[in-house]
Short mmCIF file of C-alpha atoms in Angstrom, two decimals:
data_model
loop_
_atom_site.label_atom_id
_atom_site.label_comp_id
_atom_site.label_asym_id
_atom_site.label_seq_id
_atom_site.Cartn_x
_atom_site.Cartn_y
_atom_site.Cartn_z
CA UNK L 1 58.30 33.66 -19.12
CA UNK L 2 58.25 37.70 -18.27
CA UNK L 3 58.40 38.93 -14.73
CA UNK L 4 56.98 42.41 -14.08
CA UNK L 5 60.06 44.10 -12.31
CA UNK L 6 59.39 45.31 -9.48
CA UNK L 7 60.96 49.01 -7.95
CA UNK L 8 63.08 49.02 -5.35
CA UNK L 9 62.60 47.61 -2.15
CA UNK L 10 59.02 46.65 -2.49
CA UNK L 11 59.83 43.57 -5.07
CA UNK L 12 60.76 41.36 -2.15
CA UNK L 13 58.92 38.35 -3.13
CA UNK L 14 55.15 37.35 -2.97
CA UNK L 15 55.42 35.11 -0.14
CA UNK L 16 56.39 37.69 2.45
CA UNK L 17 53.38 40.23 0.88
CA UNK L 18 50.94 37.39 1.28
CA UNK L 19 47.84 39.15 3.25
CA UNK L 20 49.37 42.87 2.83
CA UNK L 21 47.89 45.67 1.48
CA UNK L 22 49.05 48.91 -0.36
CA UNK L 23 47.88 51.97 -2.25
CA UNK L 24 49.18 51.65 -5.39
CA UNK L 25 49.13 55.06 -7.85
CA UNK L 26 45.82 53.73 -9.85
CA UNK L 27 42.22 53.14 -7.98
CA UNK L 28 41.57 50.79 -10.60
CA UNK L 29 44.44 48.88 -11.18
CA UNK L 30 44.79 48.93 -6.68
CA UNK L 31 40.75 47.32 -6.86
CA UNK L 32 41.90 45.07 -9.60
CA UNK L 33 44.73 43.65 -7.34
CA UNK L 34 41.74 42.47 -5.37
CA UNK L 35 40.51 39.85 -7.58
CA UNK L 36 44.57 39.26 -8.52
CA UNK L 37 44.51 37.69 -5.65
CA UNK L 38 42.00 35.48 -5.27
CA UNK L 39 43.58 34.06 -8.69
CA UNK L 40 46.84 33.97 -7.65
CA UNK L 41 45.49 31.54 -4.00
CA UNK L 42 43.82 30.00 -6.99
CA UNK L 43 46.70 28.77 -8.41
CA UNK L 44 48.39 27.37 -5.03
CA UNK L 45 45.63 25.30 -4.75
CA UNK L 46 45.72 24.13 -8.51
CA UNK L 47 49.55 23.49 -8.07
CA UNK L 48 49.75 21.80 -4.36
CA UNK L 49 47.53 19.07 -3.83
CA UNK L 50 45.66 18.68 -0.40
CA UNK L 51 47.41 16.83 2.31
CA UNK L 52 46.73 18.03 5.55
CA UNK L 53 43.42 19.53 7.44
CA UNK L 54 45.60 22.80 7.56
CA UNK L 55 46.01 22.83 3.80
CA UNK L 56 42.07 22.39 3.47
CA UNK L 57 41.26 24.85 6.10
CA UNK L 58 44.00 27.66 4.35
CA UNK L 59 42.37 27.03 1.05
CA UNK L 60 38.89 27.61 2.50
CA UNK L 61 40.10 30.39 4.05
CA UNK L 62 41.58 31.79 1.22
CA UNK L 63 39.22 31.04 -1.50
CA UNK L 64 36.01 31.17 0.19
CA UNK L 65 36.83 34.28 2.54
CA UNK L 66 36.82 36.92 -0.39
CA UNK L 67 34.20 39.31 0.35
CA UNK L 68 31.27 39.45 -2.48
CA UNK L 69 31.54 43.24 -3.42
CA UNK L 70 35.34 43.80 -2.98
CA UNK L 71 35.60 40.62 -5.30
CA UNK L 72 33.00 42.08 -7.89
CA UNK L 73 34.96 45.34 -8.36
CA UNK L 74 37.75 43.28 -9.02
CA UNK L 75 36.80 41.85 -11.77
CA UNK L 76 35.53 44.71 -13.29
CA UNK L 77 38.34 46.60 -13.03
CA UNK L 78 40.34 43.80 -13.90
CA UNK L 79 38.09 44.07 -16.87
CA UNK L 80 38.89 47.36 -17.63
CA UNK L 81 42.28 47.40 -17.08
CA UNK L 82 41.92 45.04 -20.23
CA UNK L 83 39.49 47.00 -22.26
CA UNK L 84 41.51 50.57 -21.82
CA UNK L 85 44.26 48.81 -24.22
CA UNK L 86 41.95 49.12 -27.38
CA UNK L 87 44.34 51.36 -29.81
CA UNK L 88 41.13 52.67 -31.23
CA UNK L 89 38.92 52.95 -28.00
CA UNK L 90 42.02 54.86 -26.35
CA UNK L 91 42.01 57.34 -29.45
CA UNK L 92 38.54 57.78 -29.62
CA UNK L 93 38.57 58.82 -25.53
CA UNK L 94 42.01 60.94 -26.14
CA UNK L 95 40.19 62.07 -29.06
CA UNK L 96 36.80 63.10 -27.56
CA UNK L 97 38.84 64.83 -24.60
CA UNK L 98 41.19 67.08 -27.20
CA UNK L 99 38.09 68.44 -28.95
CA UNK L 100 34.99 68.77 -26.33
CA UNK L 101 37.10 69.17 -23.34
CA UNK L 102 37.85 66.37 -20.20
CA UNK L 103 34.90 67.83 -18.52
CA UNK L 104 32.23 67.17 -21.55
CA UNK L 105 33.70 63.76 -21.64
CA UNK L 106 33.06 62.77 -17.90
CA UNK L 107 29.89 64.40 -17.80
CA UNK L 108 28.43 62.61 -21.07
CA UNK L 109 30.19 59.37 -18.97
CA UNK L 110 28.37 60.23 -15.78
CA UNK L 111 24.90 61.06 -17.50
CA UNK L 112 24.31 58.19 -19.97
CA UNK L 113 26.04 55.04 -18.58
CA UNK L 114 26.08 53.40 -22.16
CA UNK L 115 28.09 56.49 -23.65
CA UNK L 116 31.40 54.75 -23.14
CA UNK L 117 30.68 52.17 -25.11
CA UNK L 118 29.34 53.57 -28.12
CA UNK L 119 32.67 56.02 -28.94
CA UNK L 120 34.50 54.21 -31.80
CA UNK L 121 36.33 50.75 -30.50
CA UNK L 122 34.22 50.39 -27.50
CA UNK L 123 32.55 47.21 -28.61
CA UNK L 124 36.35 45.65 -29.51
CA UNK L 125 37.75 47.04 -26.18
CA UNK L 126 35.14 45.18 -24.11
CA UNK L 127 35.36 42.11 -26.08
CA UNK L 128 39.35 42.28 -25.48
CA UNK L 129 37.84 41.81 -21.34
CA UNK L 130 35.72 39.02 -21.92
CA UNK L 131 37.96 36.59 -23.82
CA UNK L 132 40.11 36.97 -20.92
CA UNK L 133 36.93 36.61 -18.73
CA UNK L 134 36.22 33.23 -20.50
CA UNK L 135 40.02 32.18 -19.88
CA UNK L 136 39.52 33.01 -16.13
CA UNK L 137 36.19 31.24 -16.34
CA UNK L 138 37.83 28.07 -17.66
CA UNK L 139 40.59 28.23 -15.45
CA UNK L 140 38.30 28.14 -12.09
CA UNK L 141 36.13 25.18 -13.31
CA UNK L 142 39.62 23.14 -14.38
CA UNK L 143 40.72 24.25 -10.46
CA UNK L 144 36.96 23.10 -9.75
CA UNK L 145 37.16 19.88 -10.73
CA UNK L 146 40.86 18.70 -9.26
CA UNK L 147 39.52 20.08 -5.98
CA UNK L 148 36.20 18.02 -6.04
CA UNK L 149 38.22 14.88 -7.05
CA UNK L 150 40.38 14.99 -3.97
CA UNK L 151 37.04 15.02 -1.93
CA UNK L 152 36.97 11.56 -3.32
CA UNK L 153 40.43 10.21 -3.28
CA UNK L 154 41.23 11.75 -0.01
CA UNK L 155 38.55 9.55 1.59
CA UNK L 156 41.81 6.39 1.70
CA UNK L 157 43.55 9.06 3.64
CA UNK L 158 43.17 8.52 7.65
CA UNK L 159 43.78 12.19 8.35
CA UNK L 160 40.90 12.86 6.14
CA UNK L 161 38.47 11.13 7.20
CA UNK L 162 38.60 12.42 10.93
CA UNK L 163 35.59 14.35 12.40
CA UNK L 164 35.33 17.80 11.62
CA UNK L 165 35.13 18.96 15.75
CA UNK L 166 32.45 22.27 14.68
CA UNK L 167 31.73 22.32 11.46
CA UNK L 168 29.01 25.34 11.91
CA UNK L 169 32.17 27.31 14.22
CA UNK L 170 33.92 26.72 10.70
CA UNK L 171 30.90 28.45 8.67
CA UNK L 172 30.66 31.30 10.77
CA UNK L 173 34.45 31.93 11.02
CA UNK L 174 33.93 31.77 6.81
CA UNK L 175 31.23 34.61 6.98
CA UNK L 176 33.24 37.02 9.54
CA UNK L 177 36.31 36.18 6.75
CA UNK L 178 33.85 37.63 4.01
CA UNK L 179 32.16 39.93 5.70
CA UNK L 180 36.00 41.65 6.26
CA UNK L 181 37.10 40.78 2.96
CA UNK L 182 41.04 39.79 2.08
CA UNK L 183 43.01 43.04 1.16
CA UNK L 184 45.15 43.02 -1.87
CA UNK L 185 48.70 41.20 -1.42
CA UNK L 186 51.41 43.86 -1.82
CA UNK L 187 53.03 42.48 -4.20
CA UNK L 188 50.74 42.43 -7.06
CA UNK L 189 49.58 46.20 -5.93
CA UNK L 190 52.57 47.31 -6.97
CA UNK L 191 52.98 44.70 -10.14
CA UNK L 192 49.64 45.91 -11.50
CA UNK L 193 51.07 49.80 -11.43
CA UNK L 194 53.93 49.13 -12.89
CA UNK L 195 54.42 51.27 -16.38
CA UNK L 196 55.34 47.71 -18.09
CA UNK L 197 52.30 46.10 -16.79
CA UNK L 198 49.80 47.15 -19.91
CA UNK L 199 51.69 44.89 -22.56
CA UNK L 200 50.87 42.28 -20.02
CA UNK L 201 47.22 43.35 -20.60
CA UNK L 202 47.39 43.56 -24.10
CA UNK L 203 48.92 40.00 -24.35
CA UNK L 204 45.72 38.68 -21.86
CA UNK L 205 42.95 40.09 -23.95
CA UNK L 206 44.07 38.43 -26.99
CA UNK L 207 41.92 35.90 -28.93
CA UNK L 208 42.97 32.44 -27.33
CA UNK L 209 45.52 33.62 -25.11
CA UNK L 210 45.46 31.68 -21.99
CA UNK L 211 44.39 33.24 -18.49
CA UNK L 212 46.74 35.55 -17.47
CA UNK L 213 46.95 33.82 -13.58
CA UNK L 214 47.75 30.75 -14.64
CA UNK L 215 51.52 31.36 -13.51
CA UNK L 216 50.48 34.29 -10.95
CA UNK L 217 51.03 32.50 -7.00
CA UNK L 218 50.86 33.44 -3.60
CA UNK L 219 53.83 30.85 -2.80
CA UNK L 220 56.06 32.19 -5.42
CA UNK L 221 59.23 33.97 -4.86
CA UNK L 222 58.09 36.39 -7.77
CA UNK L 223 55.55 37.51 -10.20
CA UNK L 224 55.71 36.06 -13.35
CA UNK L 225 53.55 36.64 -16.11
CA UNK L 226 53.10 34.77 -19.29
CA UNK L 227 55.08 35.67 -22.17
CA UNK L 228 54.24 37.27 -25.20
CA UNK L 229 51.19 35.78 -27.31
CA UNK L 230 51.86 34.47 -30.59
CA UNK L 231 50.23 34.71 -33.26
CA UNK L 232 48.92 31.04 -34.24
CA UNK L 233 46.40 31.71 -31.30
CA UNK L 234 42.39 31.25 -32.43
CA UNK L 235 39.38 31.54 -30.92
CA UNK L 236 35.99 33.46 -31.04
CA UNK L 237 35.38 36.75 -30.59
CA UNK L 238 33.72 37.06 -27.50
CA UNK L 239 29.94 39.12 -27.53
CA UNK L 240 27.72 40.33 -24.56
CA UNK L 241 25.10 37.92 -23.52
CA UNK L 242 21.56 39.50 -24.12
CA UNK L 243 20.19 41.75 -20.76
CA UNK L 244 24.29 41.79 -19.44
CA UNK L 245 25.03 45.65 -21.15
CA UNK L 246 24.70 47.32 -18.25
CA UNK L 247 27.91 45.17 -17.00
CA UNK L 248 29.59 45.94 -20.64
CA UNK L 249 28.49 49.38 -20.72
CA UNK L 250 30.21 49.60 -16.54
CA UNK L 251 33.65 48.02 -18.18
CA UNK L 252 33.56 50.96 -20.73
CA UNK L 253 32.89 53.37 -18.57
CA UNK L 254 35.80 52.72 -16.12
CA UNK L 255 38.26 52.10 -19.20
CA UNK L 256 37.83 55.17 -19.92
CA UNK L 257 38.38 56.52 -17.12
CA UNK L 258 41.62 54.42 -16.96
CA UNK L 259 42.66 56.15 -20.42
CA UNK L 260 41.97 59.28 -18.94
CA UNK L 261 44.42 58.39 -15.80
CA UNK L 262 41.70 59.80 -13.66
CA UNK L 263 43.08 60.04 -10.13
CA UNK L 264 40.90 58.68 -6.69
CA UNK L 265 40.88 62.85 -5.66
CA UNK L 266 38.93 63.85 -8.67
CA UNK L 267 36.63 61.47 -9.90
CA UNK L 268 35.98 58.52 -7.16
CA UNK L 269 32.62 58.16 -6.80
CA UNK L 270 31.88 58.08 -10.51
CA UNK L 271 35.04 55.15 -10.40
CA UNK L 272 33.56 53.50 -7.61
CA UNK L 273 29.82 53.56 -9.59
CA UNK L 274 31.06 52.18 -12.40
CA UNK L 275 33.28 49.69 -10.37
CA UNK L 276 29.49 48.32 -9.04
CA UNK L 277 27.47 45.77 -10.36
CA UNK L 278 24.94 44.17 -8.03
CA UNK L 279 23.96 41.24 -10.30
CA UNK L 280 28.13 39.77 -10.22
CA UNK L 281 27.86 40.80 -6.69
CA UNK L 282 25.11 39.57 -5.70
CA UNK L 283 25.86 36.24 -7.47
CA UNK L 284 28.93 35.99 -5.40
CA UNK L 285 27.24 36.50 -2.23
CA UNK L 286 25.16 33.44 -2.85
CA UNK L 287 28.10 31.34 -3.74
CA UNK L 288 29.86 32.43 -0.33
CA UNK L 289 26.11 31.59 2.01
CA UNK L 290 25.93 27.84 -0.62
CA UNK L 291 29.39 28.03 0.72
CA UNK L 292 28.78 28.00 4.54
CA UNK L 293 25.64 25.72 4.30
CA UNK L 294 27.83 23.28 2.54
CA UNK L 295 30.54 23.72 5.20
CA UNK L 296 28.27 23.82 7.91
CA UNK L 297 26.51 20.10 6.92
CA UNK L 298 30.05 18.65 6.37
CA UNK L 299 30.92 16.17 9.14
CA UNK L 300 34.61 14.67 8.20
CA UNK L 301 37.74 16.35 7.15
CA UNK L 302 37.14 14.91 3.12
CA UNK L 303 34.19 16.88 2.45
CA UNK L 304 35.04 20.18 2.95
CA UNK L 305 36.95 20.24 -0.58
CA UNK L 306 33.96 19.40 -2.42
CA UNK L 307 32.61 22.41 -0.74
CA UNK L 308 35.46 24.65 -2.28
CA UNK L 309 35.77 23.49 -5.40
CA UNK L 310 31.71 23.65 -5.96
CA UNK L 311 31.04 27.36 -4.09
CA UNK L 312 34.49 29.07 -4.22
CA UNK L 313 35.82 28.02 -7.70
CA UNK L 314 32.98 26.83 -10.34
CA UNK L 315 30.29 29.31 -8.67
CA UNK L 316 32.68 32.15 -8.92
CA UNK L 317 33.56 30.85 -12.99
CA UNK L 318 29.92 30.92 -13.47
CA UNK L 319 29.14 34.00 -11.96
CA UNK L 320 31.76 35.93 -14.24
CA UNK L 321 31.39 33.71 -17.31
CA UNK L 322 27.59 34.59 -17.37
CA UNK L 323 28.65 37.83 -19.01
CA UNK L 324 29.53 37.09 -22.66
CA UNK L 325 28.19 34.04 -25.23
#
């Protein structure tokens, strides 16, 4: 295993970050944190089975409270995080910038959203983002279905079958949670800037490496990161699903912009357009409302899983997993 080191005091262990948030040095890598974690509450639920109504009610809370946009631009910039680490997509952007100038680049970026994409290594670079898409994708509907399954085998359980007192007080304390959104635990802020953190990325857009969260949790005393791929791994090379490059052509554009270490002062609204994509978004925000209807009809303690693992876990691996074939 590798574990990002973290600098000075702020590595103080993931538990006491939980819920914390922090400005990191990067927009993109800070938004990316975002959707960090919701995977890393993703794996405490994978790794602790249910066994009390607070354990349900915290994993509701946790997985279903993630706000629809914040969560969106998460991914994307988790995305291009990924993408930026193209060897040839990097030297075509370095490349482009020595020769016409930062200022041609960003304004061919901000005027044609598919320029990105076509410089040399742009196709590879966003294929590097969804094969670890399709890892993250698999990972939620494997969390999906142990969830769902306790909703079964936690009916022997007396606790569990108990009345829910309000189950529609429940829903609407879900939609306040979402309409806030859940800020970006400290802890992987500051992992996700550190300088060591882009072999990490490297290692989680390779061909049939595993998802990079899988060993990323909220309970853990510290960040640990899977170690470097080898080179047996196989798989397919991941292409854009037909009518999805505009979200291909967004994950460009911010990579770029990642290359170009673009700072929040200079260039955040173009960051923050490319960071938004209302058909992800707007497929989350239906799997949060299919959330509270299903929370809001559940009577006893039991069913409320079923809810998360359906709405917060396999919607959420469909709704990012509809992006490449």
């Amino acid at each position: 295993m590798k574990t990002i080191r973290m600098i000075g005091a702020a590595f103080v262990g993931l538990g006491l970050a939980a819920g914390a948030s922090a400005q990191g040095t990067d927009p993109i890598s800070d938004t990316a944190a975002v959707y960090a974690t919701y995977q890393s509450d993703v794996t405490d639920v994978k790794d602790k089975p249910l066994s009390s109504a607070g354990d349900i009610d915290h994993a509701l809370t946790s997985l279903g409270g993630h706000n629809p946009d914040q969560l969106s631009k998460g991914w994307i910039a988790y995305s291009a995080l990924i993408a930026s680490q193209n060897p040839e997509y990097r030297a075509a952007v370095h490349d482009i910038e020595s020769f016409y100038g930062r200022d041609a680049l960003e304004s061919g970026m901000r005027n044609d959203v598919r320029y990105a994409r076509t410089l040399s290594g742009g196709d590879n670079a966003v294929s590097s983002a969804l094969t670890a898409t399709e890892a993250d994708s698999r990972r939620l509907n494997s969390a999906a279905a142990y969830v769902k399954e306790q909703a079964y085998s936690l009916q022997a359980s007396g606790w569990a079958k108990a009345k829910i007192g309000n189950s529609g007080a429940k829903a609407r304390g879900l939609n306040l949670s979402q309409s806030a959104g859940i800020p970006a635990k400290l802890g992987l802020v500051t992992a996700m800037n550190a300088t060591d953190f882009d072999s990490v990325l490297v290692q989680a857009g390779s061909t049939g490496a595993p998802s990079l969260w899988d060993n990323v949790s909220g309970a853990a005393s510290a960040i640990k990161f899977p170690a470097a791929v080898t080179s047996g791994l196989t798989g397919n090379r991941k292409r854009v699903k037909f009518g999805k490059e505009p979200v291909a052509d967004q994950i460009a554009t911010l990579a770029a912009y990642r290359v170009l270490g673009a700072s929040t002062e200079q260039n955040s609204s173009q960051i923050n357009s490319a960071m938004t994509e209302r058909e992800t978004k707007g497929c989350l925000n239906m799997a949060n409302l299919n959330l509270q209807q299903c929370v809001a009809a559940a009577n006893q303690q039991y069913e409320v899983p079923f809810c998360i693992g359906e709405h917060a876990l396999s919607d959420v691996g469909k709704c990012i997993g509809g992006v490449y074939q």
